Amino acid sequence: MVRFENVGMRYGMGPEILRDVSFHLEPGSLHFLTGPSGAGKTSLLKLMFLAHKPSRGLISMFGNDIATTPRAELPSLRKRIGVVFQEFRLLEHLTTYENVALPLRVAGRDEAEYRADVEELLAWVGLGERMQARPSTLSGGEQQRASIARAVVGRPALLLADEPTGNVDPEMGQRLLRLFIELNRLGTSVLIATHDRALVESTAAPELIIQNGELAYRE
Amino acid sequence: MSDERTEQAPRQETNWIDRLIKFVSQGSRTGIMPPADITGATLVLVVAAMCYLACLALGAMITVTSSASDWTAQLEGALTIQVKPQNDITLEDQIGAALSVLDGTTGVAQAQALSNEDVRALLDPWLGESQDSEDLPLPSLIDVQLEPGAIIDMARLAERLAAAAPGIELDTHRQWLGELLSAARSATWLSIGILVLIALTTGAIVVFATQASLAANHETVEVLHLVGAQDEFVANEIQRHFFQLGLRGGASGLGAAVITFVLISWLGSEGGAFLLPVPGLTLSDYPWLLTVPTAIALTTTAAARITVLRVLRRMI
């Protein structure tokens, strides 16, 4: 599913943020990515959701070597990845419903075909009454839930979540974790980057620990 | 949630008609790009101004071309003979001699001496309708209509008229017509030059506006990119956005230009507003003005598409 071998990454001519990162995510796996702030969690996720290229090493996504995959084929790989951004990245001029439905619209699906699914998902994450609200009128927690709904609406093969429970109360955090676990049970590989030890310890999922740009693995 | 995967490919458009229908019909959906921003409002204003200027240039070109064509048609089938009063012969004899020469000339359909009132009426636009012109020593004029396609040796005819009686001069209008047509051709080329300049300026402005809009909407473009949108999808969304801005600006500019031309026609028909009679645009000329906003909207769309694709190709 995802394979990193001796991957290094730097921004421009700056120092290496990630060094010799190697790991393998099996299909249908659930992992946590932990580590102190600034350790390189978000940079690692950026490589995984194809927003950056590594400065060295091999990255293979769904069996495709990213270095040799033609640029025109990358969008079809991105469509298989759902991303929960730390800063939500909801589009301000679209409603909550339109934001959540965006991946389906981009995939060229008819609205009539997906409307009920999107509404059901929004109700499930507690935004059933806020479907027509603009992101600027949502609270931090509501924006986070909308961002999660957008990431999972297309049933991605790989879900990458950057601090997905950072802005919600523990009860909603557990509810969202159950959503990730349910998706994982249905076949989606899930990687959750978090500082929340309670979240990590509530499951028996293995942990990728990143420190000073280097990766360690804990079962 | 649906059990279907979302990675299914977008439906293939079978031909350009399907693509056009899709392009237009999606315009009614909520655009993925923000509907209006300060860049958009400025662009609409600039496009409106450019469209207005282009319509004026095109309208001027149409007016000049059709006027030149009318003048040519009117003057090529006509001659004027000027009969200046002489001391040793009466005006009636001079006119009679000239008419008899014209009578025997092949290709002349009709020759008629203008009355004094008709001659004075010709001067009214220049001297006003005062009675002062009655005291002026005006020549008599003979209006000659030629048969269509008649080929007449003008130099020979002028010689025969001069020999028939003193004070008779032939005016073929050729020199005046030549100068007029040369001026009309210059005006036409000037209009074409202005139109080309406006098209290039509009293209350059749209490129800058698109880049500014992309910078302002970088977040939208990046999110679309990261949720798996093809470059083509993003480019279509942005070009639709700019096509709508272009159309709005173009329609405003066209409206202002039409009002201007209607006013010019109205003032021209009232007389006295301009030194020369200004025919303005006829009803059949107005559809030509529609080409301007259409061309500007298409220029806007093409410039936006090229710019956004260039920006997107810099992203991984």
Short mmCIF file of C-alpha atoms in Angstrom, two decimals:
data_model
loop_
_atom_site.label_atom_id
_atom_site.label_comp_id
_atom_site.label_asym_id
_atom_site.label_seq_id
_atom_site.Cartn_x
_atom_site.Cartn_y
_atom_site.Cartn_z
CA MET A 1 0.00 0.00 0.00
CA VAL A 2 2.58 2.59 1.17
CA ARG A 3 6.32 1.96 1.20
CA PHE A 4 9.04 4.45 2.17
CA GLU A 5 12.69 3.46 1.79
CA ASN A 6 15.45 5.73 3.05
CA VAL A 7 13.38 8.80 2.33
CA GLY A 8 14.85 12.22 3.03
CA MET A 9 13.09 15.54 2.66
CA ARG A 10 14.10 19.16 2.84
CA TYR A 11 12.31 22.41 1.96
CA GLY A 12 14.32 24.23 -0.69
CA MET A 13 17.95 24.51 0.37
CA GLY A 14 17.11 24.17 4.09
CA PRO A 15 18.19 21.38 6.44
CA GLU A 16 16.80 17.87 6.07
CA ILE A 17 13.47 17.64 7.91
CA LEU A 18 13.17 13.89 7.42
CA ARG A 19 16.16 11.51 7.33
CA ASP A 20 16.32 7.91 6.19
CA VAL A 21 12.64 7.26 6.84
CA SER A 22 11.65 3.70 6.02
CA PHE A 23 8.36 1.97 6.79
CA HIS A 24 5.62 -0.04 5.15
CA LEU A 25 1.85 0.29 5.64
CA GLU A 26 -0.09 -2.84 4.73
CA PRO A 27 -3.55 -2.59 3.14
CA GLY A 28 -6.21 -2.42 5.83
CA SER A 29 -3.79 -1.40 8.58
CA LEU A 30 -4.33 1.21 11.30
CA HIS A 31 -1.35 3.15 12.64
CA PHE A 32 -0.73 6.16 14.80
CA LEU A 33 2.02 8.65 14.00
CA THR A 34 3.30 10.36 17.11
CA GLY A 35 6.17 12.57 18.10
CA PRO A 36 6.87 16.01 19.52
CA SER A 37 5.86 19.18 17.69
CA GLY A 38 8.25 20.02 14.86
CA ALA A 39 9.52 16.44 14.65
CA GLY A 40 8.34 16.11 11.05
CA LYS A 41 4.88 14.49 11.32
CA THR A 42 3.19 16.95 8.97
CA SER A 43 6.10 16.79 6.50
CA LEU A 44 5.83 13.01 6.42
CA LEU A 45 2.09 13.28 5.78
CA LYS A 46 2.74 15.79 2.96
CA LEU A 47 4.92 13.23 1.25
CA MET A 48 2.19 10.64 1.69
CA PHE A 49 -0.59 12.76 0.24
CA LEU A 50 1.65 13.75 -2.66
CA ALA A 51 1.94 17.45 -1.89
CA HIS A 52 5.75 17.26 -1.90
CA LYS A 53 8.42 15.18 -3.51
CA PRO A 54 11.20 13.65 -1.41
CA SER A 55 14.71 14.94 -1.84
CA ARG A 56 15.97 11.35 -1.81
CA GLY A 57 14.80 7.79 -1.30
CA LEU A 58 11.94 5.74 -2.68
CA ILE A 59 8.24 6.28 -2.10
CA SER A 60 5.82 3.74 -3.45
CA MET A 61 2.07 4.45 -3.22
CA PHE A 62 -0.39 1.73 -4.22
CA GLY A 63 2.46 0.01 -6.04
CA ASN A 64 3.51 3.13 -8.00
CA ASP A 65 7.00 4.54 -7.61
CA ILE A 66 6.26 8.25 -7.19
CA ALA A 67 9.58 9.27 -8.77
CA THR A 68 8.69 7.58 -12.05
CA THR A 69 4.90 7.96 -12.07
CA PRO A 70 3.86 10.47 -14.76
CA ARG A 71 2.45 13.68 -13.29
CA ALA A 72 -0.85 13.14 -15.14
CA GLU A 73 -1.41 9.92 -13.19
CA LEU A 74 -0.92 11.46 -9.74
CA PRO A 75 -4.53 12.79 -9.46
CA SER A 76 -5.90 9.25 -9.72
CA LEU A 77 -3.61 8.26 -6.81
CA ARG A 78 -4.69 11.33 -4.79
CA LYS A 79 -8.35 10.36 -5.27
CA ARG A 80 -7.56 7.15 -3.34
CA ILE A 81 -6.22 9.16 -0.39
CA GLY A 82 -8.41 11.01 2.11
CA VAL A 83 -6.68 13.75 4.06
CA VAL A 84 -7.73 15.47 7.29
CA PHE A 85 -5.62 18.62 7.40
CA GLN A 86 -4.50 20.03 10.73
CA GLU A 87 -5.69 23.47 9.64
CA PHE A 88 -8.91 22.01 8.11
CA ARG A 89 -8.52 23.79 4.73
CA LEU A 90 -12.25 24.14 4.10
CA LEU A 91 -13.19 26.46 1.20
CA GLU A 92 -14.75 29.60 2.67
CA HIS A 93 -17.12 30.33 -0.22
CA LEU A 94 -18.69 26.86 -0.17
CA THR A 95 -21.24 25.56 2.32
CA THR A 96 -20.38 22.73 4.69
CA TYR A 97 -22.31 20.33 2.45
CA GLU A 98 -20.45 21.54 -0.67
CA ASN A 99 -17.10 21.27 1.09
CA VAL A 100 -17.77 17.71 2.18
CA ALA A 101 -19.06 16.75 -1.28
CA LEU A 102 -16.04 18.30 -3.03
CA PRO A 103 -14.05 15.07 -3.63
CA LEU A 104 -17.14 13.46 -5.19
CA ARG A 105 -17.77 16.48 -7.38
CA VAL A 106 -14.13 16.51 -8.46
CA ALA A 107 -14.43 12.79 -9.25
CA GLY A 108 -17.19 13.71 -11.72
CA ARG A 109 -20.08 12.06 -9.88
CA ASP A 110 -23.65 13.34 -10.21
CA GLU A 111 -25.01 15.17 -7.18
CA ALA A 112 -28.25 13.15 -7.27
CA GLU A 113 -26.16 10.03 -6.79
CA TYR A 114 -24.25 11.20 -3.71
CA ARG A 115 -26.47 13.78 -1.99
CA ALA A 116 -28.10 11.34 0.43
CA ASP A 117 -24.72 9.81 1.37
CA VAL A 118 -23.20 13.21 2.11
CA GLU A 119 -26.20 14.27 4.19
CA GLU A 120 -26.08 11.01 6.15
CA LEU A 121 -22.38 11.43 6.83
CA LEU A 122 -22.86 15.05 7.91
CA ALA A 123 -25.60 13.94 10.31
CA TRP A 124 -23.30 11.23 11.64
CA VAL A 125 -20.54 13.73 12.50
CA GLY A 126 -23.12 16.02 14.13
CA LEU A 127 -23.33 18.61 11.35
CA GLY A 128 -26.79 17.68 10.06
CA GLU A 129 -28.17 21.06 11.09
CA ARG A 130 -25.15 23.00 9.78
CA MET A 131 -25.08 21.74 6.19
CA GLN A 132 -25.75 25.14 4.64
CA ALA A 133 -23.43 27.05 6.99
CA ARG A 134 -20.21 28.57 5.69
CA PRO A 135 -17.00 27.39 7.37
CA SER A 136 -16.39 30.83 8.88
CA THR A 137 -19.57 30.43 10.97
CA LEU A 138 -18.57 26.98 12.27
CA SER A 139 -16.70 26.45 15.53
CA GLY A 140 -13.22 24.90 15.48
CA GLY A 141 -14.64 21.50 16.38
CA GLU A 142 -17.33 21.72 13.70
CA GLN A 143 -14.75 22.68 11.08
CA GLN A 144 -12.63 19.71 12.11
CA ARG A 145 -15.60 17.36 11.77
CA ALA A 146 -16.42 18.81 8.35
CA SER A 147 -12.79 18.29 7.33
CA ILE A 148 -12.95 14.67 8.50
CA ALA A 149 -16.23 14.12 6.66
CA ARG A 150 -14.63 15.48 3.45
CA ALA A 151 -11.69 13.11 3.88
CA VAL A 152 -13.80 9.99 4.34
CA VAL A 153 -16.77 10.74 2.05
CA GLY A 154 -15.17 9.05 -0.95
CA ARG A 155 -14.29 5.88 0.99
CA PRO A 156 -10.54 6.32 0.36
CA ALA A 157 -8.14 3.40 0.26
CA LEU A 158 -5.80 5.37 2.54
CA LEU A 159 -6.85 7.90 5.18
CA LEU A 160 -4.26 10.32 6.54
CA ALA A 161 -5.38 12.42 9.51
CA ASP A 162 -3.26 15.20 10.99
CA GLU A 163 -4.38 15.85 14.60
CA PRO A 164 -8.02 14.94 13.80
CA THR A 165 -9.23 15.26 17.39
CA GLY A 166 -7.27 18.35 18.35
CA ASN A 167 -10.29 20.64 18.49
CA VAL A 168 -13.05 18.37 19.75
CA ASP A 169 -14.05 17.23 23.24
CA PRO A 170 -13.01 13.73 24.37
CA GLU A 171 -16.46 12.30 23.70
CA MET A 172 -16.47 13.55 20.07
CA GLY A 173 -12.81 12.43 19.80
CA GLN A 174 -13.83 8.87 20.66
CA ARG A 175 -16.77 9.06 18.27
CA LEU A 176 -14.46 10.18 15.43
CA LEU A 177 -11.98 7.43 16.31
CA ARG A 178 -14.83 4.93 15.99
CA LEU A 179 -15.49 6.34 12.50
CA PHE A 180 -11.83 5.76 11.57
CA ILE A 181 -11.90 2.25 13.02
CA GLU A 182 -15.11 1.47 11.13
CA LEU A 183 -13.53 2.71 7.87
CA ASN A 184 -10.46 0.63 8.66
CA ARG A 185 -12.66 -2.43 9.26
CA LEU A 186 -14.16 -1.86 5.79
CA GLY A 187 -10.66 -1.96 4.23
CA THR A 188 -9.27 1.56 4.43
CA SER A 189 -5.68 1.90 5.68
CA VAL A 190 -5.59 4.61 8.33
CA LEU A 191 -2.70 6.70 9.66
CA ILE A 192 -3.55 9.14 12.44
CA ALA A 193 -0.96 11.74 13.44
CA THR A 194 -1.71 12.84 17.00
CA HIS A 195 -0.41 14.14 20.30
CA ASP A 196 -3.39 12.65 22.12
CA ARG A 197 -2.01 9.73 24.20
CA ALA A 198 -5.52 8.76 25.33
CA LEU A 199 -6.51 8.29 21.72
CA VAL A 200 -3.42 6.19 20.98
CA GLU A 201 -3.84 4.05 24.07
CA SER A 202 -7.55 3.43 23.45
CA THR A 203 -6.65 1.01 20.64
CA ALA A 204 -3.99 -1.63 20.19
CA ALA A 205 -2.82 -0.05 16.93
CA PRO A 206 0.94 0.14 16.29
CA GLU A 207 2.71 3.44 16.53
CA LEU A 208 5.17 5.18 14.23
CA ILE A 209 7.22 7.54 16.35
CA ILE A 210 9.07 10.34 14.68
CA GLN A 211 11.78 12.26 16.47
CA ASN A 212 14.23 14.76 14.98
CA GLY A 213 13.23 13.66 11.50
CA GLU A 214 13.92 9.98 12.13
CA LEU A 215 11.34 7.26 12.47
CA ALA A 216 11.00 4.52 15.05
CA TYR A 217 8.37 1.78 15.20
CA ARG A 218 6.46 0.55 18.26
CA GLU A 219 3.98 -2.35 18.27
CA MET B 1 -21.97 6.17 2.86
CA SER B 2 -21.95 4.77 -0.59
CA ASP B 3 -20.08 1.53 -1.17
CA GLU B 4 -18.88 2.74 -4.52
CA ARG B 5 -15.36 3.96 -4.90
CA THR B 6 -15.00 7.54 -6.04
CA GLU B 7 -12.09 6.90 -8.32
CA GLN B 8 -14.34 6.17 -11.27
CA ALA B 9 -13.32 8.24 -14.24
CA PRO B 10 -15.42 11.29 -15.19
CA ARG B 11 -17.83 10.56 -17.99
CA GLN B 12 -16.20 10.93 -21.35
CA GLU B 13 -17.52 13.79 -23.44
CA THR B 14 -18.25 12.36 -26.83
CA ASN B 15 -17.84 15.51 -28.85
CA TRP B 16 -17.46 19.24 -28.61
CA ILE B 17 -21.25 19.77 -28.33
CA ASP B 18 -21.34 17.66 -25.16
CA ARG B 19 -18.36 19.60 -23.84
CA LEU B 20 -20.08 22.91 -24.61
CA ILE B 21 -23.35 21.81 -22.96
CA LYS B 22 -21.43 20.64 -19.89
CA PHE B 23 -19.46 23.89 -19.81
CA VAL B 24 -22.59 26.05 -19.97
CA SER B 25 -24.83 23.91 -17.72
CA GLN B 26 -22.26 23.79 -14.93
CA GLY B 27 -22.30 27.55 -14.91
CA SER B 28 -25.60 27.37 -13.03
CA ARG B 29 -24.08 25.26 -10.20
CA THR B 30 -22.26 26.85 -7.32
CA GLY B 31 -18.85 27.60 -8.76
CA ILE B 32 -15.92 26.01 -7.03
CA MET B 33 -14.06 29.28 -7.50
CA PRO B 34 -15.29 32.19 -5.35
CA PRO B 35 -18.03 34.01 -7.33
CA ALA B 36 -16.58 37.51 -7.02
CA ASP B 37 -13.62 39.14 -5.45
CA ILE B 38 -11.87 42.46 -5.81
CA THR B 39 -9.78 41.09 -8.70
CA GLY B 40 -12.94 39.96 -10.45
CA ALA B 41 -14.69 43.32 -10.00
CA THR B 42 -11.65 45.16 -11.36
CA LEU B 43 -11.40 42.80 -14.28
CA VAL B 44 -15.08 43.29 -15.17
CA LEU B 45 -14.50 47.06 -15.16
CA VAL B 46 -11.38 46.83 -17.33
CA VAL B 47 -13.02 44.40 -19.77
CA ALA B 48 -16.07 46.69 -19.98
CA ALA B 49 -13.82 49.66 -20.83
CA MET B 50 -11.86 47.63 -23.39
CA CYS B 51 -15.05 46.30 -24.95
CA TYR B 52 -16.49 49.82 -25.14
CA LEU B 53 -13.37 51.14 -26.91
CA ALA B 54 -13.24 48.14 -29.25
CA CYS B 55 -16.94 48.60 -30.13
CA LEU B 56 -16.30 52.29 -30.88
CA ALA B 57 -13.35 51.36 -33.11
CA LEU B 58 -15.35 48.66 -34.89
CA GLY B 59 -18.39 50.94 -35.25
CA ALA B 60 -16.19 53.71 -36.67
CA MET B 61 -14.69 51.23 -39.12
CA ILE B 62 -18.14 50.03 -40.22
CA THR B 63 -19.40 53.62 -40.61
CA VAL B 64 -16.38 54.75 -42.61
CA THR B 65 -16.40 51.65 -44.82
CA SER B 66 -20.12 51.85 -45.59
CA SER B 67 -19.95 55.64 -46.14
CA ALA B 68 -17.01 55.23 -48.52
CA SER B 69 -18.94 52.54 -50.34
CA ASP B 70 -22.01 54.81 -50.61
CA TRP B 71 -19.92 57.74 -51.82
CA THR B 72 -18.25 55.56 -54.44
CA ALA B 73 -21.59 54.19 -55.65
CA GLN B 74 -23.15 57.65 -55.80
CA LEU B 75 -20.23 59.46 -57.41
CA GLU B 76 -19.04 56.83 -59.86
CA GLY B 77 -22.36 57.02 -61.74
CA ALA B 78 -22.47 60.85 -61.84
CA LEU B 79 -20.71 63.87 -63.27
CA THR B 80 -21.15 67.55 -62.61
CA ILE B 81 -20.66 70.28 -65.19
CA GLN B 82 -19.94 73.73 -63.93
CA VAL B 83 -21.03 76.62 -66.10
CA LYS B 84 -19.40 79.91 -65.13
CA PRO B 85 -21.04 83.14 -66.36
CA GLN B 86 -19.13 84.82 -69.23
CA ASN B 87 -19.49 88.31 -70.67
CA ASP B 88 -19.73 87.34 -74.32
CA ILE B 89 -22.35 84.59 -74.04
CA THR B 90 -25.56 84.11 -72.08
CA LEU B 91 -25.85 81.42 -69.44
CA GLU B 92 -28.75 79.82 -71.33
CA ASP B 93 -26.57 79.46 -74.47
CA GLN B 94 -23.70 77.96 -72.43
CA ILE B 95 -26.07 75.43 -70.84
CA GLY B 96 -27.68 74.66 -74.22
CA ALA B 97 -24.24 74.01 -75.80
CA ALA B 98 -23.21 71.74 -72.96
CA LEU B 99 -26.49 69.79 -73.07
CA SER B 100 -26.16 69.25 -76.80
CA VAL B 101 -22.63 67.84 -76.35
CA LEU B 102 -23.95 65.54 -73.61
CA ASP B 103 -26.89 64.52 -75.82
CA GLY B 104 -24.47 63.14 -78.36
CA THR B 105 -22.31 61.31 -75.84
CA THR B 106 -22.73 57.57 -75.50
CA GLY B 107 -23.19 56.43 -71.89
CA VAL B 108 -24.97 59.54 -70.63
CA ALA B 109 -28.36 58.52 -69.25
CA GLN B 110 -29.64 61.92 -68.22
CA ALA B 111 -28.37 65.51 -68.03
CA GLN B 112 -30.26 68.21 -66.20
CA ALA B 113 -29.40 71.80 -65.35
CA LEU B 114 -29.99 72.65 -61.68
CA SER B 115 -32.14 75.66 -60.89
CA ASN B 116 -30.66 78.59 -58.92
CA GLU B 117 -32.67 77.43 -55.90
CA ASP B 118 -31.12 73.95 -56.12
CA VAL B 119 -27.59 75.42 -56.37
CA ARG B 120 -28.21 77.67 -53.36
CA ALA B 121 -29.63 74.70 -51.45
CA LEU B 122 -26.30 72.92 -51.95
CA LEU B 123 -24.58 75.79 -50.15
CA ASP B 124 -27.00 75.90 -47.24
CA PRO B 125 -25.10 73.32 -45.11
CA TRP B 126 -21.97 75.47 -45.42
CA LEU B 127 -23.33 79.05 -45.41
CA GLY B 128 -26.61 78.61 -43.58
CA GLU B 129 -30.07 79.37 -44.89
CA SER B 130 -29.56 83.14 -45.03
CA GLN B 131 -30.48 85.13 -48.07
CA ASP B 132 -26.93 86.46 -48.47
CA SER B 133 -26.10 83.71 -50.94
CA GLU B 134 -28.52 85.32 -53.46
CA ASP B 135 -25.92 88.07 -54.05
CA LEU B 136 -23.09 85.61 -54.66
CA PRO B 137 -21.98 85.06 -58.29
CA LEU B 138 -22.79 81.37 -58.34
CA PRO B 139 -22.06 79.14 -61.36
CA SER B 140 -24.81 77.04 -62.85
CA LEU B 141 -24.54 73.32 -62.50
CA ILE B 142 -25.57 70.49 -64.78
CA ASP B 143 -26.11 67.16 -63.05
CA VAL B 144 -25.22 64.25 -65.35
CA GLN B 145 -26.29 60.68 -64.60
CA LEU B 146 -24.35 57.95 -66.38
CA GLU B 147 -25.64 54.60 -67.53
CA PRO B 148 -24.48 51.76 -65.25
CA GLY B 149 -21.08 50.47 -66.36
CA ALA B 150 -20.64 53.25 -68.95
CA ILE B 151 -17.03 53.85 -69.98
CA ILE B 152 -16.51 57.43 -71.05
CA ASP B 153 -13.27 59.13 -72.09
CA MET B 154 -13.45 61.96 -69.57
CA ALA B 155 -10.52 63.93 -71.04
CA ARG B 156 -12.14 63.87 -74.51
CA LEU B 157 -15.52 64.88 -73.06
CA ALA B 158 -13.91 67.78 -71.18
CA GLU B 159 -12.27 68.97 -74.39
CA ARG B 160 -15.55 68.78 -76.34
CA LEU B 161 -17.41 70.70 -73.61
CA ALA B 162 -14.71 73.38 -73.44
CA ALA B 163 -14.83 73.72 -77.23
CA ALA B 164 -18.66 73.96 -77.27
CA ALA B 165 -18.78 77.19 -75.26
CA PRO B 166 -16.48 79.18 -72.95
CA GLY B 167 -16.76 78.80 -69.15
CA ILE B 168 -17.78 75.13 -69.15
CA GLU B 169 -15.82 72.81 -66.88
CA LEU B 170 -16.25 69.11 -66.28
CA ASP B 171 -15.99 67.85 -62.69
CA THR B 172 -15.68 64.05 -62.59
CA HIS B 173 -15.37 64.00 -58.74
CA ARG B 174 -12.49 61.53 -59.28
CA GLN B 175 -9.83 63.53 -57.43
CA TRP B 176 -12.17 64.29 -54.51
CA LEU B 177 -13.40 60.70 -54.42
CA GLY B 178 -9.81 59.40 -54.53
CA GLU B 179 -8.78 61.56 -51.58
CA LEU B 180 -11.92 60.61 -49.70
CA LEU B 181 -11.39 56.89 -50.28
CA SER B 182 -7.74 57.21 -49.30
CA ALA B 183 -8.79 58.91 -46.05
CA ALA B 184 -11.43 56.19 -45.50
CA ARG B 185 -8.83 53.46 -46.04
CA SER B 186 -6.51 55.13 -43.51
CA ALA B 187 -9.35 55.36 -41.00
CA THR B 188 -10.17 51.69 -41.55
CA TRP B 189 -6.57 50.59 -40.98
CA LEU B 190 -6.39 52.82 -37.93
CA SER B 191 -9.52 51.13 -36.55
CA ILE B 192 -8.03 47.69 -37.24
CA GLY B 193 -4.82 48.77 -35.48
CA ILE B 194 -6.81 49.98 -32.47
CA LEU B 195 -8.76 46.72 -32.37
CA VAL B 196 -5.55 44.65 -32.44
CA LEU B 197 -4.02 46.85 -29.72
CA ILE B 198 -7.13 46.47 -27.56
CA ALA B 199 -7.11 42.68 -28.06
CA LEU B 200 -3.43 42.46 -27.04
CA THR B 201 -3.94 44.78 -24.05
CA THR B 202 -7.00 42.83 -22.93
CA GLY B 203 -5.06 39.56 -23.19
CA ALA B 204 -2.17 40.98 -21.12
CA ILE B 205 -4.53 42.41 -18.47
CA VAL B 206 -6.39 39.11 -18.22
CA VAL B 207 -3.13 37.20 -17.77
CA PHE B 208 -2.16 39.50 -14.88
CA ALA B 209 -5.69 39.36 -13.44
CA THR B 210 -5.71 35.57 -13.66
CA GLN B 211 -2.37 35.35 -11.89
CA ALA B 212 -3.64 37.73 -9.20
CA SER B 213 -6.85 35.73 -8.89
CA LEU B 214 -4.91 32.47 -8.66
CA ALA B 215 -2.68 33.97 -5.97
CA ALA B 216 -5.78 35.14 -4.07
CA ASN B 217 -7.44 31.74 -4.51
CA HIS B 218 -4.31 29.66 -4.04
CA GLU B 219 -5.97 27.77 -1.19
CA THR B 220 -8.90 26.72 -3.40
CA VAL B 221 -6.60 25.61 -6.21
CA GLU B 222 -4.38 23.67 -3.81
CA VAL B 223 -7.29 21.93 -2.07
CA LEU B 224 -8.76 20.95 -5.45
CA HIS B 225 -5.35 19.67 -6.48
CA LEU B 226 -4.98 17.62 -3.27
CA VAL B 227 -8.44 16.03 -3.45
CA GLY B 228 -7.42 14.62 -6.82
CA ALA B 229 -8.65 17.19 -9.34
CA GLN B 230 -7.01 16.88 -12.75
CA ASP B 231 -5.37 20.04 -14.12
CA GLU B 232 -8.11 20.03 -16.76
CA PHE B 233 -10.83 20.15 -14.08
CA VAL B 234 -9.22 23.08 -12.24
CA ALA B 235 -8.55 24.87 -15.55
CA ASN B 236 -12.19 24.37 -16.60
CA GLU B 237 -13.46 25.77 -13.30
CA ILE B 238 -11.20 28.82 -13.54
CA GLN B 239 -11.81 29.47 -17.22
CA ARG B 240 -15.58 29.26 -16.62
CA HIS B 241 -15.16 31.81 -13.83
CA PHE B 242 -13.22 34.13 -16.16
CA PHE B 243 -15.58 33.50 -19.08
CA GLN B 244 -18.45 34.74 -16.91
CA LEU B 245 -16.43 37.78 -15.81
CA GLY B 246 -15.51 38.43 -19.46
CA LEU B 247 -19.14 38.15 -20.56
CA ARG B 248 -20.32 40.50 -17.81
CA GLY B 249 -17.67 43.07 -18.70
CA GLY B 250 -18.25 42.58 -22.42
CA ALA B 251 -22.02 43.00 -22.11
CA SER B 252 -21.58 46.21 -20.08
CA GLY B 253 -19.13 47.63 -22.62
CA LEU B 254 -21.40 46.65 -25.51
CA GLY B 255 -24.40 48.27 -23.83
CA ALA B 256 -22.50 51.53 -23.32
CA ALA B 257 -21.27 51.45 -26.94
CA VAL B 258 -24.78 50.86 -28.32
CA ILE B 259 -26.08 53.83 -26.30
CA THR B 260 -23.21 55.94 -27.69
CA PHE B 261 -23.97 54.96 -31.30
CA VAL B 262 -27.70 55.57 -30.86
CA LEU B 263 -26.87 59.03 -29.47
CA ILE B 264 -24.48 59.74 -32.36
CA SER B 265 -27.14 58.68 -34.89
CA TRP B 266 -29.74 60.82 -33.14
CA LEU B 267 -27.50 63.89 -32.90
CA GLY B 268 -26.29 63.32 -36.49
CA SER B 269 -29.85 63.16 -37.78
CA GLU B 270 -30.76 66.32 -35.84
CA GLY B 271 -28.06 68.09 -37.85
CA GLY B 272 -25.75 70.81 -36.70
CA ALA B 273 -24.08 68.67 -34.03
CA PHE B 274 -21.18 67.74 -36.30
CA LEU B 275 -19.45 69.61 -39.12
CA LEU B 276 -19.93 66.69 -41.48
CA PRO B 277 -23.08 64.60 -41.72
CA VAL B 278 -22.55 61.47 -39.59
CA PRO B 279 -24.63 58.54 -40.82
CA GLY B 280 -24.03 56.42 -37.69
CA LEU B 281 -24.76 52.71 -37.65
CA THR B 282 -27.71 51.16 -39.41
CA LEU B 283 -29.80 48.46 -37.75
CA SER B 284 -28.04 45.76 -39.76
CA ASP B 285 -24.62 46.97 -38.49
CA TYR B 286 -25.39 46.43 -34.79
CA PRO B 287 -25.08 42.60 -34.84
CA TRP B 288 -21.43 43.07 -35.87
CA LEU B 289 -20.79 44.71 -32.50
CA LEU B 290 -21.72 41.40 -30.81
CA THR B 291 -18.45 39.99 -32.13
CA VAL B 292 -16.54 42.28 -29.74
CA PRO B 293 -17.82 40.97 -26.35
CA THR B 294 -17.74 37.45 -27.76
CA ALA B 295 -14.11 37.85 -28.83
CA ILE B 296 -13.21 39.50 -25.52
CA ALA B 297 -14.92 36.76 -23.47
CA LEU B 298 -13.06 34.13 -25.52
CA THR B 299 -9.75 36.01 -25.13
CA THR B 300 -10.36 36.20 -21.38
CA THR B 301 -11.17 32.49 -21.22
CA ALA B 302 -8.13 31.45 -23.28
CA ALA B 303 -5.74 33.68 -21.32
CA ALA B 304 -7.10 32.33 -18.01
CA ARG B 305 -6.80 28.73 -19.18
CA ILE B 306 -3.22 29.09 -20.42
CA THR B 307 -2.17 30.89 -17.22
CA VAL B 308 -3.77 28.41 -14.82
CA LEU B 309 -2.36 25.39 -16.64
CA ARG B 310 1.11 26.95 -16.50
CA VAL B 311 0.74 27.55 -12.73
CA LEU B 312 -0.63 24.05 -12.10
CA ARG B 313 2.25 22.40 -13.96
CA ARG B 314 4.63 23.91 -11.44
CA MET B 315 2.86 21.92 -8.69
CA ILE B 316 3.81 18.24 -8.15
#
